[in-house]
Amino acid sequence: MSTACVVLVQPVGYQSVRTLRFLCIHVIKDLIISYVQSLSTSVRASLPDALFVISPFDCLPSRCVQDIIYLLVEKKQLNTQLLSVLIHAHLTTLDLSILMQDSSQFFKPRFFELIASRCTKLLHLTLGMSCNAMGGKHVLC
């Protein structure tokens, strides 16, 4: 009985092989940035406080949104406007623990009110902090 062995050889200087999902997440991340930048200044400024945001990205499943948030944090591109576009009614899980190092920008009482009103199907919210650290009087944990 013979066995076959496949060896993938990459030329020097090439990046590792990427999955289609990985490539799609990167493209969607870039599209979200372009979309937000294409909005007028007044619309962009109102995004973090808008009760609802309707965008072309409302159909993204929770896992993709999570991957995009991680990627934006990794590239140091995440801001409240981009996060406002990503938070939508179809999310079932949301892990914001990666935002801990920049919690003052994101973790404000108004931010949690928006999550509660926008994410009507949200079952799991991970913050990575205790309620006391956020000022538990504003947020039900």
Coordinates of N, CA, C and O in Angstrom, one line a residue:
M1 N 0.9 -1.2 0.0 CA 0.0 0.0 0.0 C 0.9 1.2 0.0 O 1.8 1.4 0.8
S2 N 0.6 2.1 -0.9 CA 1.4 3.4 -1.0 C 0.7 4.5 -0.4 O -0.6 4.6 -0.5
T3 N 1.4 5.4 0.2 CA 0.7 6.6 0.7 C 1.3 7.8 0.0 O 2.5 7.9 -0.4
A4 N 0.4 8.8 -0.2 CA 0.8 10.0 -0.9 C 1.1 11.1 0.1 O 0.4 11.2 1.1
C5 N 2.0 11.9 -0.2 CA 2.3 13.0 0.7 C 2.3 14.3 -0.2 O 3.0 14.3 -1.2
V6 N 1.6 15.2 0.3 CA 1.5 16.5 -0.4 C 2.3 17.5 0.4 O 2.1 17.7 1.6
V7 N 3.2 18.2 -0.3 CA 4.0 19.2 0.4 C 3.8 20.5 -0.4 O 3.9 20.6 -1.6
L8 N 3.3 21.5 0.4 CA 3.1 22.9 -0.2 C 4.4 23.7 0.0 O 4.9 23.8 1.1
V9 N 4.9 24.2 -1.1 CA 6.1 25.0 -1.0 C 5.7 26.4 -1.4 O 5.1 26.6 -2.4
Q10 N 6.1 27.3 -0.5 CA 5.8 28.7 -0.8 C 7.1 29.5 -1.2 O 8.1 29.3 -0.5
P11 N 7.1 30.3 -2.2 CA 8.3 31.1 -2.5 C 8.6 32.0 -1.3 O 7.7 32.4 -0.6
V12 N 9.8 32.3 -1.1 CA 10.3 33.2 -0.1 C 9.6 34.6 -0.3 O 9.5 35.1 -1.4
G13 N 9.1 35.2 0.8 CA 8.5 36.5 0.8 C 7.0 36.5 0.6 O 6.3 37.5 0.8
Y14 N 6.4 35.3 0.4 CA 4.9 35.2 0.3 C 4.3 35.0 1.6 O 4.9 34.4 2.5
Q15 N 3.2 35.6 1.8 CA 2.5 35.4 3.1 C 1.9 34.1 3.1 O 1.7 33.4 2.1
S16 N 1.5 33.6 4.3 CA 0.9 32.3 4.4 C -0.5 32.3 3.7 O -1.1 33.3 3.5
V17 N -0.9 31.1 3.3 CA -2.2 31.0 2.6 C -3.3 31.4 3.5 O -3.4 31.1 4.7
R18 N -4.2 32.3 3.0 CA -5.3 32.8 3.8 C -6.6 32.1 3.4 O -6.7 31.7 2.2
T19 N -7.5 32.0 4.3 CA -8.7 31.4 4.0 C -9.6 32.4 3.3 O -9.4 33.6 3.5
L20 N -10.6 31.9 2.6 CA -11.6 32.8 2.0 C -12.3 33.7 3.0 O -12.5 34.9 2.8
R21 N -12.6 33.1 4.2 CA -13.3 33.8 5.3 C -12.4 35.0 5.8 O -12.9 36.1 6.0
F22 N -11.1 34.7 5.9 CA -10.2 35.7 6.4 C -10.1 36.9 5.4 O -10.2 38.0 5.8
L23 N -10.0 36.5 4.1 CA -10.0 37.6 3.1 C -11.3 38.4 3.1 O -11.2 39.6 2.9
C24 N -12.4 37.7 3.2 CA -13.7 38.4 3.2 C -13.8 39.4 4.4 O -14.3 40.5 4.2
I25 N -13.4 39.0 5.6 CA -13.5 39.8 6.7 C -12.6 41.1 6.5 O -13.0 42.2 6.9
H26 N -11.4 40.9 5.9 CA -10.6 42.1 5.7 C -11.2 43.0 4.7 O -11.2 44.3 4.8
V27 N -11.9 42.5 3.6 CA -12.5 43.3 2.6 C -13.7 44.0 3.3 O -13.9 45.2 3.0
I28 N -14.5 43.3 4.1 CA -15.7 44.0 4.7 C -15.2 45.1 5.7 O -15.8 46.1 5.7
K29 N -14.1 44.8 6.4 CA -13.6 45.8 7.3 C -13.3 47.1 6.5 O -13.7 48.2 6.9
D30 N -12.6 46.9 5.4 CA -12.2 48.1 4.6 C -13.5 48.8 4.0 O -13.5 50.0 3.9
L31 N -14.5 48.0 3.6 CA -15.7 48.6 3.1 C -16.5 49.4 4.2 O -17.1 50.4 3.9
I32 N -16.5 48.9 5.4 CA -17.1 49.6 6.5 C -16.4 50.9 6.8 O -17.1 52.0 6.9
I33 N -15.1 50.9 6.7 CA -14.4 52.2 6.9 C -14.7 53.2 5.8 O -15.0 54.3 6.0
S34 N -14.7 52.7 4.6 CA -15.0 53.5 3.4 C -16.5 54.1 3.5 O -16.7 55.2 3.2
Y35 N -17.4 53.2 3.9 CA -18.8 53.6 4.1 C -18.9 54.8 5.1 O -19.6 55.8 4.8
V36 N -18.3 54.6 6.2 CA -18.4 55.6 7.3 C -17.7 56.9 6.8 O -18.3 58.0 7.1
Q37 N -16.6 56.8 6.2 CA -15.9 58.0 5.7 C -16.7 58.7 4.6 O -16.6 59.9 4.4
S38 N -17.6 58.0 3.9 CA -18.3 58.6 2.8 C -19.5 59.4 3.3 O -20.2 60.2 2.6
L39 N -19.9 59.2 4.6 CA -21.0 59.9 5.2 C -20.7 61.3 5.5 O -19.5 61.6 5.7
S40 N -21.6 62.2 5.5 CA -21.4 63.6 5.8 C -20.9 63.7 7.2 O -21.1 62.8 8.1
T41 N -20.2 64.8 7.5 CA -19.6 65.0 8.8 C -20.7 65.0 9.9 O -20.5 64.4 11.0
S42 N -21.8 65.6 9.6 CA -22.9 65.6 10.6 C -23.5 64.3 10.9 O -23.8 63.9 12.0
V43 N -23.6 63.4 9.9 CA -24.1 62.1 10.0 C -23.2 61.2 10.8 O -23.5 60.5 11.7
R44 N -21.9 61.4 10.5 CA -20.8 60.6 11.2 C -20.8 61.0 12.7 O -20.7 60.1 13.5
A45 N -21.0 62.3 13.0 CA -20.9 62.7 14.3 C -22.1 62.2 15.1 O -22.0 62.0 16.3
S46 N -23.3 62.0 14.5 CA -24.5 61.5 15.2 C -24.6 60.0 15.3 O -25.4 59.5 16.0
L47 N -23.7 59.3 14.6 CA -23.8 57.8 14.7 C -23.7 57.2 16.1 O -24.6 56.4 16.4
P48 N -22.8 57.6 16.9 CA -22.7 57.0 18.2 C -23.9 57.2 19.1 O -24.2 56.5 20.0
D49 N -24.7 58.3 18.9 CA -25.9 58.6 19.7 C -27.2 58.2 19.0 O -28.3 58.4 19.6
A50 N -27.1 57.7 17.8 CA -28.4 57.4 17.1 C -29.0 56.1 17.7 O -28.3 55.2 18.0
L51 N -30.3 56.2 17.9 CA -31.0 55.1 18.5 C -31.0 53.9 17.6 O -30.8 52.7 18.1
F52 N -31.1 54.1 16.3 CA -30.9 53.0 15.3 C -30.1 53.4 14.2 O -30.1 54.6 13.8
V53 N -29.3 52.5 13.6 CA -28.5 52.8 12.4 C -28.8 51.7 11.4 O -28.7 50.6 11.7
I54 N -29.2 52.2 10.3 CA -29.4 51.2 9.2 C -28.3 51.3 8.2 O -28.0 52.4 7.7
S55 N -27.6 50.2 8.0 CA -26.4 50.3 7.1 C -26.4 49.0 6.3 O -27.2 48.0 6.5
P56 N -25.6 49.0 5.2 CA -25.5 47.8 4.4 C -24.9 46.6 5.2 O -24.9 45.5 4.7
F57 N -24.5 46.8 6.4 CA -23.8 45.7 7.1 C -24.7 45.1 8.2 O -24.2 44.3 9.0
D58 N -26.0 45.4 8.2 CA -26.9 44.9 9.2 C -27.1 43.4 9.1 O -27.6 42.8 10.0
C59 N -26.7 42.8 7.9 CA -27.0 41.4 7.8 C -25.8 40.5 8.2 O -25.9 39.3 8.2
L60 N -24.7 41.1 8.7 CA -23.5 40.4 9.1 C -23.9 39.6 10.4 O -24.4 40.1 11.3
P61 N -23.5 38.3 10.4 CA -23.7 37.5 11.6 C -22.8 37.9 12.7 O -21.8 38.5 12.5
S62 N -23.1 37.5 13.9 CA -22.4 37.9 15.1 C -20.9 37.5 15.0 O -20.0 38.3 15.3
R63 N -20.6 36.3 14.5 CA -19.2 35.9 14.4 C -18.4 36.8 13.5 O -17.3 37.2 13.8
C64 N -19.0 37.2 12.4 CA -18.3 38.2 11.4 C -18.1 39.5 12.1 O -17.0 40.1 12.0
V65 N -19.1 40.0 12.7 CA -19.0 41.3 13.4 C -17.9 41.2 14.5 O -17.1 42.2 14.6
Q66 N -17.9 40.1 15.2 CA -16.8 40.0 16.2 C -15.4 40.0 15.6 O -14.5 40.6 16.1
D67 N -15.3 39.3 14.5 CA -14.0 39.2 13.8 C -13.6 40.6 13.3 O -12.4 41.0 13.3
I68 N -14.5 41.3 12.8 CA -14.2 42.7 12.3 C -13.8 43.6 13.4 O -12.9 44.4 13.3
I69 N -14.5 43.5 14.6 CA -14.2 44.3 15.7 C -12.7 44.0 16.2 O -11.9 44.9 16.4
Y70 N -12.4 42.7 16.2 CA -11.0 42.3 16.6 C -10.0 42.9 15.6 O -9.0 43.4 16.0
L71 N -10.3 42.8 14.4 CA -9.4 43.3 13.3 C -9.2 44.8 13.4 O -8.1 45.3 13.3
L72 N -10.3 45.5 13.6 CA -10.2 47.0 13.7 C -9.4 47.4 15.0 O -8.6 48.3 14.9
V73 N -9.6 46.6 16.1 CA -8.8 46.9 17.3 C -7.3 46.6 17.0 O -6.4 47.4 17.4
E74 N -7.1 45.5 16.4 CA -5.7 45.1 16.1 C -5.0 46.1 15.2 O -3.8 46.4 15.4
K75 N -5.7 46.7 14.3 CA -5.1 47.7 13.4 C -5.2 49.1 13.9 O -4.9 50.1 13.3
K76 N -5.8 49.2 15.2 CA -6.0 50.5 15.8 C -6.8 51.5 15.0 O -6.5 52.6 14.9
Q77 N -7.9 50.9 14.4 CA -8.8 51.7 13.6 C -10.2 51.8 14.2 O -11.0 52.6 13.7
L78 N -10.5 51.1 15.2 CA -11.9 51.1 15.8 C -12.1 52.4 16.5 O -11.3 52.9 17.3
N79 N -13.3 53.0 16.2 CA -13.8 54.2 16.9 C -15.3 54.0 17.1 O -15.9 53.1 16.7
T80 N -15.9 55.0 17.8 CA -17.3 54.9 18.1 C -18.2 54.9 16.9 O -19.2 54.2 16.9
Q81 N -17.8 55.6 15.9 CA -18.6 55.6 14.6 C -18.6 54.2 14.0 O -19.7 53.8 13.5
L82 N -17.5 53.6 13.8 CA -17.4 52.3 13.2 C -18.2 51.2 14.1 O -18.9 50.4 13.5
L83 N -18.0 51.3 15.4 CA -18.7 50.4 16.2 C -20.2 50.6 16.1 O -21.0 49.6 16.2
S84 N -20.6 51.8 16.0 CA -22.1 52.1 15.8 C -22.7 51.5 14.6 O -23.8 51.1 14.6
V85 N -21.9 51.4 13.5 CA -22.4 50.8 12.3 C -22.4 49.3 12.4 O -23.3 48.6 11.9
L86 N -21.5 48.7 13.2 CA -21.5 47.3 13.4 C -22.5 46.7 14.3 O -22.9 45.6 14.2
I87 N -23.0 47.5 15.3 CA -24.0 47.0 16.3 C -25.3 47.1 15.7 O -25.8 48.2 15.4
H88 N -26.0 45.9 15.5 CA -27.3 45.9 14.8 C -28.2 44.9 15.5 O -27.8 44.1 16.3
A89 N -29.5 44.9 15.0 CA -30.5 44.1 15.7 C -30.4 42.6 15.6 O -31.0 41.9 16.3
H90 N -29.6 42.1 14.6 CA -29.5 40.7 14.4 C -28.4 40.0 15.2 O -28.2 38.8 15.2
L91 N -27.6 40.8 16.0 CA -26.6 40.2 16.8 C -27.1 39.3 17.9 O -28.1 39.7 18.6
T92 N -26.6 38.1 18.1 CA -27.0 37.3 19.2 C -25.9 37.2 20.3 O -26.2 37.0 21.5
T93 N -24.6 37.4 19.9 CA -23.5 37.5 20.9 C -22.6 38.7 20.5 O -22.5 39.0 19.4
L94 N -22.0 39.2 21.6 CA -21.1 40.4 21.4 C -20.1 40.3 22.5 O -20.4 40.3 23.7
D95 N -18.8 40.2 22.1 CA -17.7 40.2 23.1 C -17.0 41.5 22.9 O -16.3 41.7 21.9
L96 N -17.1 42.4 23.9 CA -16.4 43.7 23.9 C -15.2 43.7 24.8 O -14.7 44.8 25.1
S97 N -14.8 42.5 25.3 CA -13.7 42.5 26.3 C -12.4 43.0 25.7 O -11.6 43.6 26.4
I98 N -12.3 43.0 24.4 CA -11.1 43.5 23.7 C -11.0 45.0 23.8 O -9.9 45.6 23.6
L99 N -12.1 45.6 24.1 CA -12.1 47.1 24.2 C -11.7 47.6 25.6 O -11.7 48.8 25.8
M100 N -11.3 46.7 26.5 CA -11.0 47.1 27.8 C -9.9 48.2 27.9 O -9.9 49.1 28.7
Q101 N -8.8 48.1 27.1 CA -7.7 49.0 27.1 C -8.2 50.4 26.7 O -7.5 51.4 27.1
D102 N -9.3 50.5 26.0 CA -9.8 51.8 25.6 C -11.2 52.0 26.1 O -12.1 52.6 25.5
S103 N -11.5 51.5 27.3 CA -12.9 51.5 27.9 C -13.5 52.9 28.0 O -14.7 53.0 27.9
S104 N -12.7 53.9 28.3 CA -13.2 55.2 28.5 C -13.9 55.8 27.2 O -14.8 56.5 27.3
Q105 N -13.4 55.3 26.1 CA -14.0 55.8 24.8 C -15.4 55.1 24.5 O -16.3 55.7 24.0
F106 N -15.5 53.8 24.9 CA -16.6 53.1 24.6 C -17.6 52.8 25.7 O -18.8 52.9 25.5
F107 N -17.1 52.5 26.9 CA -18.0 52.0 27.9 C -18.5 53.2 28.7 O -18.1 53.5 29.8
K108 N -19.6 53.8 28.2 CA -20.3 54.8 28.9 C -21.7 54.4 29.0 O -22.2 53.6 28.2
P109 N -22.5 54.9 30.0 CA -23.9 54.5 30.1 C -24.7 54.6 28.8 O -25.5 53.7 28.5
R110 N -24.5 55.6 28.1 CA -25.2 55.8 26.8 C -24.9 54.7 25.8 O -25.8 54.2 25.1
F111 N -23.7 54.2 25.8 CA -23.3 53.1 24.9 C -24.1 51.8 25.2 O -24.6 51.2 24.4
F112 N -24.3 51.5 26.5 CA -25.0 50.4 26.9 C -26.5 50.5 26.6 O -27.2 49.5 26.3
E113 N -27.0 51.7 26.7 CA -28.4 52.0 26.4 C -28.6 51.7 24.9 O -29.6 51.1 24.5
L114 N -27.7 52.1 24.1 CA -27.7 51.9 22.6 C -27.7 50.4 22.3 O -28.4 49.9 21.4
I115 N -26.8 49.7 23.0 CA -26.7 48.2 22.7 C -28.1 47.6 23.1 O -28.6 46.7 22.4
A116 N -28.7 48.0 24.2 CA -29.9 47.4 24.6 C -31.1 47.7 23.6 O -31.9 46.9 23.4
S117 N -31.0 48.9 23.1 CA -32.1 49.3 22.1 C -31.9 48.7 20.7 O -32.8 48.3 20.0
R118 N -30.6 48.7 20.3 CA -30.3 48.2 18.9 C -30.3 46.7 18.8 O -30.7 46.1 17.8
C119 N -29.7 46.0 19.8 CA -29.4 44.6 19.7 C -30.6 43.8 20.4 O -30.4 43.2 21.5
T120 N -31.7 43.8 19.8 CA -32.9 43.2 20.4 C -32.8 41.7 20.5 O -33.5 41.1 21.3
K121 N -31.9 41.0 19.8 CA -31.8 39.6 19.8 C -30.5 39.1 20.6 O -30.2 38.0 20.6
L122 N -29.9 40.1 21.2 CA -28.6 39.8 21.9 C -28.9 38.9 23.1 O -29.7 39.2 24.0
L123 N -28.2 37.7 23.2 CA -28.3 36.8 24.3 C -27.1 36.8 25.2 O -27.2 36.6 26.4
H124 N -25.9 37.1 24.6 CA -24.6 37.1 25.4 C -23.8 38.3 25.1 O -23.5 38.6 24.0
L125 N -23.5 39.1 26.2 CA -22.7 40.3 26.1 C -21.5 40.1 27.1 O -21.7 39.9 28.2
T126 N -20.3 40.1 26.5 CA -19.1 39.9 27.3 C -18.4 41.2 27.4 O -18.1 41.8 26.3
L127 N -18.1 41.7 28.6 CA -17.4 43.0 28.7 C -16.0 42.9 29.2 O -15.2 43.7 29.0
G128 N -15.7 41.8 30.0 CA -14.4 41.6 30.5 C -14.0 42.5 31.7 O -12.9 42.8 31.9
M129 N -15.0 42.9 32.4 CA -14.8 43.7 33.6 C -15.9 43.5 34.6 O -17.0 43.0 34.2
S130 N -15.7 43.9 35.8 CA -16.8 43.8 36.8 C -17.7 45.0 36.6 O -17.3 46.1 36.1
C131 N -18.9 44.9 37.0 CA -19.9 46.0 37.0 C -19.4 47.2 37.8 O -19.7 48.3 37.5
N132 N -18.7 46.9 38.9 CA -18.3 48.0 39.8 C -17.3 48.9 39.0 O -17.2 50.1 39.2
A133 N -16.5 48.3 38.2 CA -15.5 49.0 37.4 C -16.1 50.0 36.4 O -15.5 51.0 36.0
M134 N -17.4 49.7 36.0 CA -18.1 50.5 35.1 C -19.0 51.5 35.8 O -19.6 52.4 35.1
G135 N -19.1 51.4 37.1 CA -20.1 52.2 37.8 C -21.4 51.5 37.7 O -22.3 51.9 36.9
G136 N -21.6 50.4 38.4 CA -22.7 49.5 38.3 C -24.1 50.2 38.5 O -25.1 49.6 38.2
K137 N -24.1 51.4 39.0 CA -25.4 52.1 39.2 C -26.1 52.4 37.9 O -27.2 52.6 37.8
H138 N -25.3 52.4 36.8 CA -25.9 52.8 35.5 C -26.2 51.5 34.6 O -27.1 51.6 33.8
V139 N -25.6 50.4 34.9 CA -25.8 49.2 34.1 C -26.2 48.1 34.9 O -25.7 47.8 36.0
L140 N -27.2 47.4 34.5 CA -27.7 46.1 35.1 C -26.8 45.0 34.6 O -26.6 44.8 33.4
C141 N -26.1 44.3 35.5 CA -25.2 43.2 35.2 C -25.9 41.9 35.4 O -26.6 41.7 36.3

